[in-house]
Every structure is written in structure tokens, then in C-alpha cells.
């Protein structure tokens, strides 16, 4: 390679430059690349798909490990209010902001049907503790903060409407119900233990049956 002095004209040999460019188009000024303008490239799509698959897998596991889940819309809630809601549910449920499409896919993969629309900014309370206490926490928070909308959910595999969740919240805690049952019906300890370990929906049905039995016996007397 020769360096020309000042005042001399520069001369390029085509063969010397042949390896610098892969095609004639490389010599043409190019505009911003898709990544710079917010466009999508094949590489970026490929990176997004594993992320979505991982999110669906995590949501599916949450559905399967929870005994209940409540779908809500949190539009209008502040970050501070969301933190307050999470603290109020602590011990009974975890409250997670979710994407509607991915959540619908995860619910289907978990074999769960939620009778609610996956629209708007959504969050789900995954209940691993007492469903009644979790429902009470959501109901009470929604009363104080109307921006929180309870849309529906699932309990022990059974779809719940928003009205069902309100009814669940109106129930007394399992401990109180069992204490009343033990006194009213003189239930053996093994039956009380059964109710403690039974799924919430099954325990509620058993309690309703016992209540109807008591009412029929009172009417007959």
C-alpha cells in the first residue's frame, strides 16, 4: 500500500478493495436498521418466543399449585396501592400482574376454566392459603379502592363468577365454622379433621348439607 504525499491524487485499485464489501449494495448509504426504529427482526422474534414460553410455564405451575385463583383488573391503582394489596394478601395469596393472552394459554394448559374476560390490565391472586381469607382481603380492598375490579376466578377446579367470590368472602373462616359445627352437631373429631383437610369447595358443600339437615330437623320437631 502506497501513501501519497500532499497534493498528489489518490488512486484505488478495484482488486485491493474487493474484500472490503460483500456486495455493491454495501456501498450505498443505508437508513436506520429495524432495531433502531423499533422494527422487529427475525432474531428478536426468536428471542421473544422462549421468554413467552417460560412465562406460560410459570403461570401454568402457579395455577396447578394454587387451590384458588382470582382474576382482577387493576386499572387506576398506584404502585403504592398495589404494594398495599400484596401485603394484605400475604400468607394466603400472591398477587401478580399478568399478560392476558399468556394467562389464558396457561389456564388452558392447567385444565382450568375461568369465567371472566381477559381484558384490560389484569392481575391474578394465586391462593395457596385460606381461600376465604384471600377473598375477604380482595373484597375489603376493592371496597376501599374501587379501581380494583374482581372479575372471576377458580376454586378447587371450579369456575367462579365475581358474585361467587363475594359469597366466598362473606363466609366465616374455616376455624369458626368448624367450632360452630362441633358445638351444633357434636361431630366426632375425625369428621372435623376431614373438614380441615378437605378442599374449600367440598367443605362448603358439606357445611351447607349439615345446615339443611339442621333446618329440616328443626321443622320436623
mmCIF file of C-alpha atoms in Angstrom:
data_model
loop_
_atom_site.group_PDB
_atom_site.id
_atom_site.type_symbol
_atom_site.label_atom_id
_atom_site.label_comp_id
_atom_site.label_asym_id
_atom_site.label_seq_id
_atom_site.Cartn_x
_atom_site.Cartn_y
_atom_site.Cartn_z
ATOM 1 C CA UNK A 1 0.000 0.000 0.000
ATOM 2 C CA UNK A 2 1.435 3.386 -1.034
ATOM 3 C CA UNK A 3 0.890 6.623 0.858
ATOM 4 C CA UNK A 4 0.703 9.633 -1.433
ATOM 5 C CA UNK A 5 2.116 12.916 -0.398
ATOM 6 C CA UNK A 6 0.261 16.176 -0.140
ATOM 7 C CA UNK A 7 -1.049 17.447 -3.443
ATOM 8 C CA UNK A 8 -0.993 14.027 -5.093
ATOM 9 C CA UNK A 9 -4.199 12.415 -6.291
ATOM 10 C CA UNK A 10 -5.416 9.287 -4.550
ATOM 11 C CA UNK A 11 -5.790 6.145 -6.582
ATOM 12 C CA UNK A 12 -7.663 2.960 -5.533
ATOM 13 C CA UNK A 13 -7.248 -0.348 -7.218
ATOM 14 C CA UNK A 14 -10.592 -2.251 -7.509
ATOM 15 C CA UNK A 15 -8.880 -5.522 -6.702
ATOM 16 C CA UNK A 16 -7.435 -4.111 -3.496
ATOM 17 C CA UNK A 17 -10.902 -3.105 -2.319
ATOM 18 C CA UNK A 18 -12.698 -6.252 -3.402
ATOM 19 C CA UNK A 19 -12.658 -7.867 0.037
ATOM 20 C CA UNK A 20 -13.986 -4.842 1.900
ATOM 21 C CA UNK A 21 -17.587 -5.068 0.689
ATOM 22 C CA UNK A 22 -19.759 -8.124 0.218
ATOM 23 C CA UNK A 23 -21.963 -6.596 -2.476
ATOM 24 C CA UNK A 24 -22.454 -3.347 -4.398
ATOM 25 C CA UNK A 25 -25.343 -2.515 -2.074
ATOM 26 C CA UNK A 26 -22.860 -2.163 0.777
ATOM 27 C CA UNK A 27 -21.547 0.959 -0.919
ATOM 28 C CA UNK A 28 -24.993 2.572 -0.828
ATOM 29 C CA UNK A 29 -25.831 4.702 2.226
ATOM 30 C CA UNK A 30 -28.269 2.766 4.402
ATOM 31 C CA UNK A 31 -31.107 4.094 6.568
ATOM 32 C CA UNK A 32 -31.649 3.169 10.206
ATOM 33 C CA UNK A 33 -31.777 -0.521 10.940
ATOM 34 C CA UNK A 34 -35.078 -2.076 12.112
ATOM 35 C CA UNK A 35 -33.783 -2.315 15.676
ATOM 36 C CA UNK A 36 -33.065 1.414 15.675
ATOM 37 C CA UNK A 37 -36.572 2.363 14.505
ATOM 38 C CA UNK A 38 -38.455 -0.033 16.755
ATOM 39 C CA UNK A 39 -38.900 -2.604 13.994
ATOM 40 C CA UNK A 40 -38.765 -6.326 14.556
ATOM 41 C CA UNK A 41 -36.129 -8.640 13.198
ATOM 42 C CA UNK A 42 -36.160 -12.392 12.967
ATOM 43 C CA UNK A 43 -33.540 -12.600 15.707
ATOM 44 C CA UNK A 44 -35.610 -10.525 18.083
ATOM 45 C CA UNK A 45 -38.696 -12.668 17.464
ATOM 46 C CA UNK A 46 -36.698 -15.802 18.189
ATOM 47 C CA UNK A 47 -35.554 -14.290 21.484
ATOM 48 C CA UNK A 48 -39.097 -13.316 22.483
ATOM 49 C CA UNK A 49 -40.610 -16.773 21.999
ATOM 50 C CA UNK A 50 -38.567 -18.534 24.729
ATOM 51 C CA UNK A 51 -39.446 -15.705 27.120
ATOM 52 C CA UNK A 52 -43.156 -16.157 26.436
ATOM 53 C CA UNK A 53 -42.887 -19.928 26.771
ATOM 54 C CA UNK A 54 -41.173 -19.523 30.137
ATOM 55 C CA UNK A 55 -43.872 -17.088 31.296
ATOM 56 C CA UNK A 56 -46.636 -19.506 30.275
ATOM 57 C CA UNK A 57 -44.871 -22.373 32.051
ATOM 58 C CA UNK A 58 -44.575 -20.326 35.257
ATOM 59 C CA UNK A 59 -48.241 -19.269 35.153
ATOM 60 C CA UNK A 60 -49.322 -22.858 34.475
ATOM 61 C CA UNK A 61 -47.369 -24.040 37.517
ATOM 62 C CA UNK A 62 -48.935 -21.285 39.641
ATOM 63 C CA UNK A 63 -52.419 -22.389 38.605
ATOM 64 C CA UNK A 64 -51.663 -26.035 39.395
ATOM 65 C CA UNK A 65 -50.093 -25.314 42.785
ATOM 66 C CA UNK A 66 -52.880 -22.964 43.932
ATOM 67 C CA UNK A 67 -56.161 -24.111 45.451
ATOM 68 C CA UNK A 68 -57.820 -20.967 44.110
ATOM 69 C CA UNK A 69 -57.100 -18.052 41.792
ATOM 70 C CA UNK A 70 -58.886 -14.727 41.395
ATOM 71 C CA UNK A 71 -58.658 -12.623 38.237
ATOM 72 C CA UNK A 72 -58.782 -8.859 38.758
ATOM 73 C CA UNK A 73 -58.386 -5.639 36.805
ATOM 74 C CA UNK A 74 -56.134 -3.095 38.489
ATOM 75 C CA UNK A 75 -56.522 -0.132 36.127
ATOM 76 C CA UNK A 76 -56.042 3.106 38.066
ATOM 77 C CA UNK A 77 -54.253 1.613 41.068
ATOM 78 C CA UNK A 78 -50.975 3.230 42.031
ATOM 79 C CA UNK A 79 -47.764 1.354 42.746
ATOM 80 C CA UNK A 80 -48.228 2.105 46.442
ATOM 81 C CA UNK A 81 -51.761 0.670 46.375
ATOM 82 C CA UNK A 82 -50.555 -2.497 44.641
ATOM 83 C CA UNK A 83 -47.915 -2.928 47.344
ATOM 84 C CA UNK A 84 -50.591 -2.452 49.995
ATOM 85 C CA UNK A 85 -52.791 -5.082 48.339
ATOM 86 C CA UNK A 86 -49.925 -7.572 48.206
ATOM 87 C CA UNK A 87 -49.231 -7.026 51.898
ATOM 88 C CA UNK A 88 -52.896 -7.559 52.780
ATOM 89 C CA UNK A 89 -52.887 -10.902 50.939
ATOM 90 C CA UNK A 90 -49.562 -12.038 52.356
ATOM 91 C CA UNK A 91 -49.763 -15.514 53.846
ATOM 92 C CA UNK A 92 -52.812 -16.518 51.817
ATOM 93 C CA UNK A 93 -52.050 -15.481 48.246
ATOM 94 C CA UNK A 94 -49.516 -13.915 45.914
ATOM 95 C CA UNK A 95 -50.707 -11.108 43.645
ATOM 96 C CA UNK A 96 -49.078 -10.982 40.215
ATOM 97 C CA UNK A 97 -49.579 -8.674 37.238
ATOM 98 C CA UNK A 98 -50.074 -10.862 34.154
ATOM 99 C CA UNK A 99 -50.493 -10.640 30.388
ATOM 100 C CA UNK A 100 -53.966 -11.670 29.255
ATOM 101 C CA UNK A 101 -53.026 -13.827 26.265
ATOM 102 C CA UNK A 102 -50.334 -15.748 28.138
ATOM 103 C CA UNK A 103 -52.616 -16.226 31.160
ATOM 104 C CA UNK A 104 -55.421 -17.620 29.010
ATOM 105 C CA UNK A 105 -52.979 -20.105 27.464
ATOM 106 C CA UNK A 106 -51.614 -21.099 30.881
ATOM 107 C CA UNK A 107 -55.103 -21.613 32.324
ATOM 108 C CA UNK A 108 -55.982 -23.887 29.417
ATOM 109 C CA UNK A 109 -52.775 -25.898 29.827
ATOM 110 C CA UNK A 110 -53.516 -26.277 33.546
ATOM 111 C CA UNK A 111 -57.019 -27.547 32.743
ATOM 112 C CA UNK A 112 -58.642 -24.521 34.356
ATOM 113 C CA UNK A 113 -61.605 -22.558 33.039
ATOM 114 C CA UNK A 114 -62.059 -19.034 34.375
ATOM 115 C CA UNK A 115 -65.474 -17.498 33.755
ATOM 116 C CA UNK A 116 -64.160 -13.979 33.144
ATOM 117 C CA UNK A 117 -62.893 -11.822 30.294
ATOM 118 C CA UNK A 118 -59.146 -11.461 29.924
ATOM 119 C CA UNK A 119 -59.305 -7.774 29.027
ATOM 120 C CA UNK A 120 -57.654 -4.657 30.351
ATOM 121 C CA UNK A 121 -54.681 -4.566 32.740
ATOM 122 C CA UNK A 122 -55.006 -7.836 34.642
ATOM 123 C CA UNK A 123 -53.524 -9.332 37.786
ATOM 124 C CA UNK A 124 -54.207 -12.656 39.485
ATOM 125 C CA UNK A 125 -54.238 -13.586 43.144
ATOM 126 C CA UNK A 126 -52.859 -17.130 43.317
ATOM 127 C CA UNK A 127 -54.239 -18.527 46.575
ATOM 128 C CA UNK A 128 -52.162 -21.091 48.451
ATOM 129 C CA UNK A 129 -53.603 -20.379 51.898
ATOM 130 C CA UNK A 130 -57.194 -19.943 53.073
ATOM 131 C CA UNK A 131 -59.414 -19.058 50.062
ATOM 132 C CA UNK A 132 -61.996 -17.414 52.321
ATOM 133 C CA UNK A 133 -59.414 -15.095 53.881
ATOM 134 C CA UNK A 134 -57.961 -14.279 50.460
ATOM 135 C CA UNK A 135 -61.438 -13.476 49.116
ATOM 136 C CA UNK A 136 -62.080 -11.270 52.152
ATOM 137 C CA UNK A 137 -58.816 -9.429 51.554
ATOM 138 C CA UNK A 138 -59.677 -8.744 47.920
ATOM 139 C CA UNK A 139 -63.254 -7.740 48.735
ATOM 140 C CA UNK A 140 -62.224 -5.354 51.513
ATOM 141 C CA UNK A 141 -59.501 -3.777 49.394
ATOM 142 C CA UNK A 142 -61.924 -3.318 46.477
ATOM 143 C CA UNK A 143 -64.382 -1.563 48.797
ATOM 144 C CA UNK A 144 -61.696 0.881 49.895
ATOM 145 C CA UNK A 145 -60.195 1.160 46.397
ATOM 146 C CA UNK A 146 -62.941 0.875 43.729
ATOM 147 C CA UNK A 147 -60.307 0.873 40.974
ATOM 148 C CA UNK A 148 -59.738 -2.806 41.790
ATOM 149 C CA UNK A 149 -62.308 -4.902 39.934
ATOM 150 C CA UNK A 150 -62.816 -8.570 40.831
ATOM 151 C CA UNK A 151 -63.720 -10.335 37.582
ATOM 152 C CA UNK A 152 -63.881 -14.032 38.423
ATOM 153 C CA UNK A 153 -61.735 -16.972 39.342
ATOM 154 C CA UNK A 154 -61.489 -20.635 40.135
ATOM 155 C CA UNK A 155 -61.700 -22.650 43.372
ATOM 156 C CA UNK A 156 -60.573 -26.283 43.506
ATOM 157 C CA UNK A 157 -61.007 -26.507 39.736
ATOM 158 C CA UNK A 158 -64.486 -24.987 39.778
ATOM 159 C CA UNK A 159 -65.087 -21.747 37.892
ATOM 160 C CA UNK A 160 -66.270 -18.805 39.991
ATOM 161 C CA UNK A 161 -68.007 -15.593 38.977
ATOM 162 C CA UNK A 162 -67.370 -12.282 40.707
ATOM 163 C CA UNK A 163 -70.593 -12.862 42.679
ATOM 164 C CA UNK A 164 -69.325 -16.290 43.793
ATOM 165 C CA UNK A 165 -66.145 -14.721 45.122
ATOM 166 C CA UNK A 166 -68.193 -12.183 47.075
ATOM 167 C CA UNK A 167 -70.200 -15.041 48.613
ATOM 168 C CA UNK A 168 -66.961 -16.818 49.470
ATOM 169 C CA UNK A 169 -65.709 -13.668 51.185
ATOM 170 C CA UNK A 170 -68.917 -13.486 53.231
ATOM 171 C CA UNK A 171 -68.257 -16.910 54.760
ATOM 172 C CA UNK A 172 -66.705 -17.159 58.173
ATOM 173 C CA UNK A 173 -63.252 -18.621 58.440
ATOM 174 C CA UNK A 174 -62.927 -22.388 58.426
ATOM 175 C CA UNK A 175 -61.872 -22.413 62.072
ATOM 176 C CA UNK A 176 -65.027 -20.538 63.144
ATOM 177 C CA UNK A 177 -67.277 -22.766 61.043
ATOM 178 C CA UNK A 178 -65.722 -25.912 62.461
ATOM 179 C CA UNK A 179 -66.130 -24.626 66.006
ATOM 180 C CA UNK A 180 -69.815 -23.978 65.337
ATOM 181 C CA UNK A 181 -70.252 -27.386 63.726
ATOM 182 C CA UNK A 182 -68.576 -29.159 66.610
ATOM 183 C CA UNK A 183 -70.958 -27.468 69.034
ATOM 184 C CA UNK A 184 -74.160 -27.675 66.993
ATOM 185 C CA UNK A 185 -73.810 -31.186 65.662
ATOM 186 C CA UNK A 186 -71.409 -32.730 68.197
ATOM 187 C CA UNK A 187 -69.309 -34.016 65.348
ATOM 188 C CA UNK A 188 -66.623 -36.619 66.092
ATOM 189 C CA UNK A 189 -63.073 -35.353 65.872
ATOM 190 C CA UNK A 190 -62.330 -37.391 62.745
ATOM 191 C CA UNK A 191 -65.125 -35.553 60.886
ATOM 192 C CA UNK A 192 -63.735 -32.213 61.983
ATOM 193 C CA UNK A 193 -60.304 -33.303 60.819
ATOM 194 C CA UNK A 194 -61.818 -34.286 57.463
ATOM 195 C CA UNK A 195 -63.238 -30.792 57.030
ATOM 196 C CA UNK A 196 -59.887 -29.215 57.885
ATOM 197 C CA UNK A 197 -58.190 -31.236 55.163
ATOM 198 C CA UNK A 198 -60.972 -31.167 52.573
ATOM 199 C CA UNK A 199 -60.806 -28.760 49.628
ATOM 200 C CA UNK A 200 -62.568 -25.491 50.384
ATOM 201 C CA UNK A 201 -65.406 -26.064 47.910
ATOM 202 C CA UNK A 202 -66.044 -29.566 49.287
ATOM 203 C CA UNK A 203 -66.026 -28.302 52.870
ATOM 204 C CA UNK A 204 -68.513 -25.583 51.977
ATOM 205 C CA UNK A 205 -70.841 -28.152 50.379
ATOM 206 C CA UNK A 206 -70.603 -30.340 53.487
ATOM 207 C CA UNK A 207 -71.388 -27.401 55.732
ATOM 208 C CA UNK A 208 -74.392 -26.484 53.583
ATOM 209 C CA UNK A 209 -75.676 -30.059 53.790
ATOM 210 C CA UNK A 210 -75.372 -30.054 57.570
ATOM 211 C CA UNK A 211 -77.152 -26.708 57.787
ATOM 212 C CA UNK A 212 -80.060 -28.023 55.679
ATOM 213 C CA UNK A 213 -80.213 -31.124 57.860
ATOM 214 C CA UNK A 214 -80.446 -28.986 60.974
ATOM 215 C CA UNK A 215 -83.206 -26.855 59.439
ATOM 216 C CA UNK A 216 -85.238 -29.920 58.412
ATOM 217 C CA UNK A 217 -84.889 -31.468 61.860
ATOM 218 C CA UNK A 218 -85.975 -28.205 63.487
ATOM 219 C CA UNK A 219 -89.034 -28.011 61.214
ATOM 220 C CA UNK A 220 -89.993 -31.630 61.973
ATOM 221 C CA UNK A 221 -89.746 -31.005 65.708
#
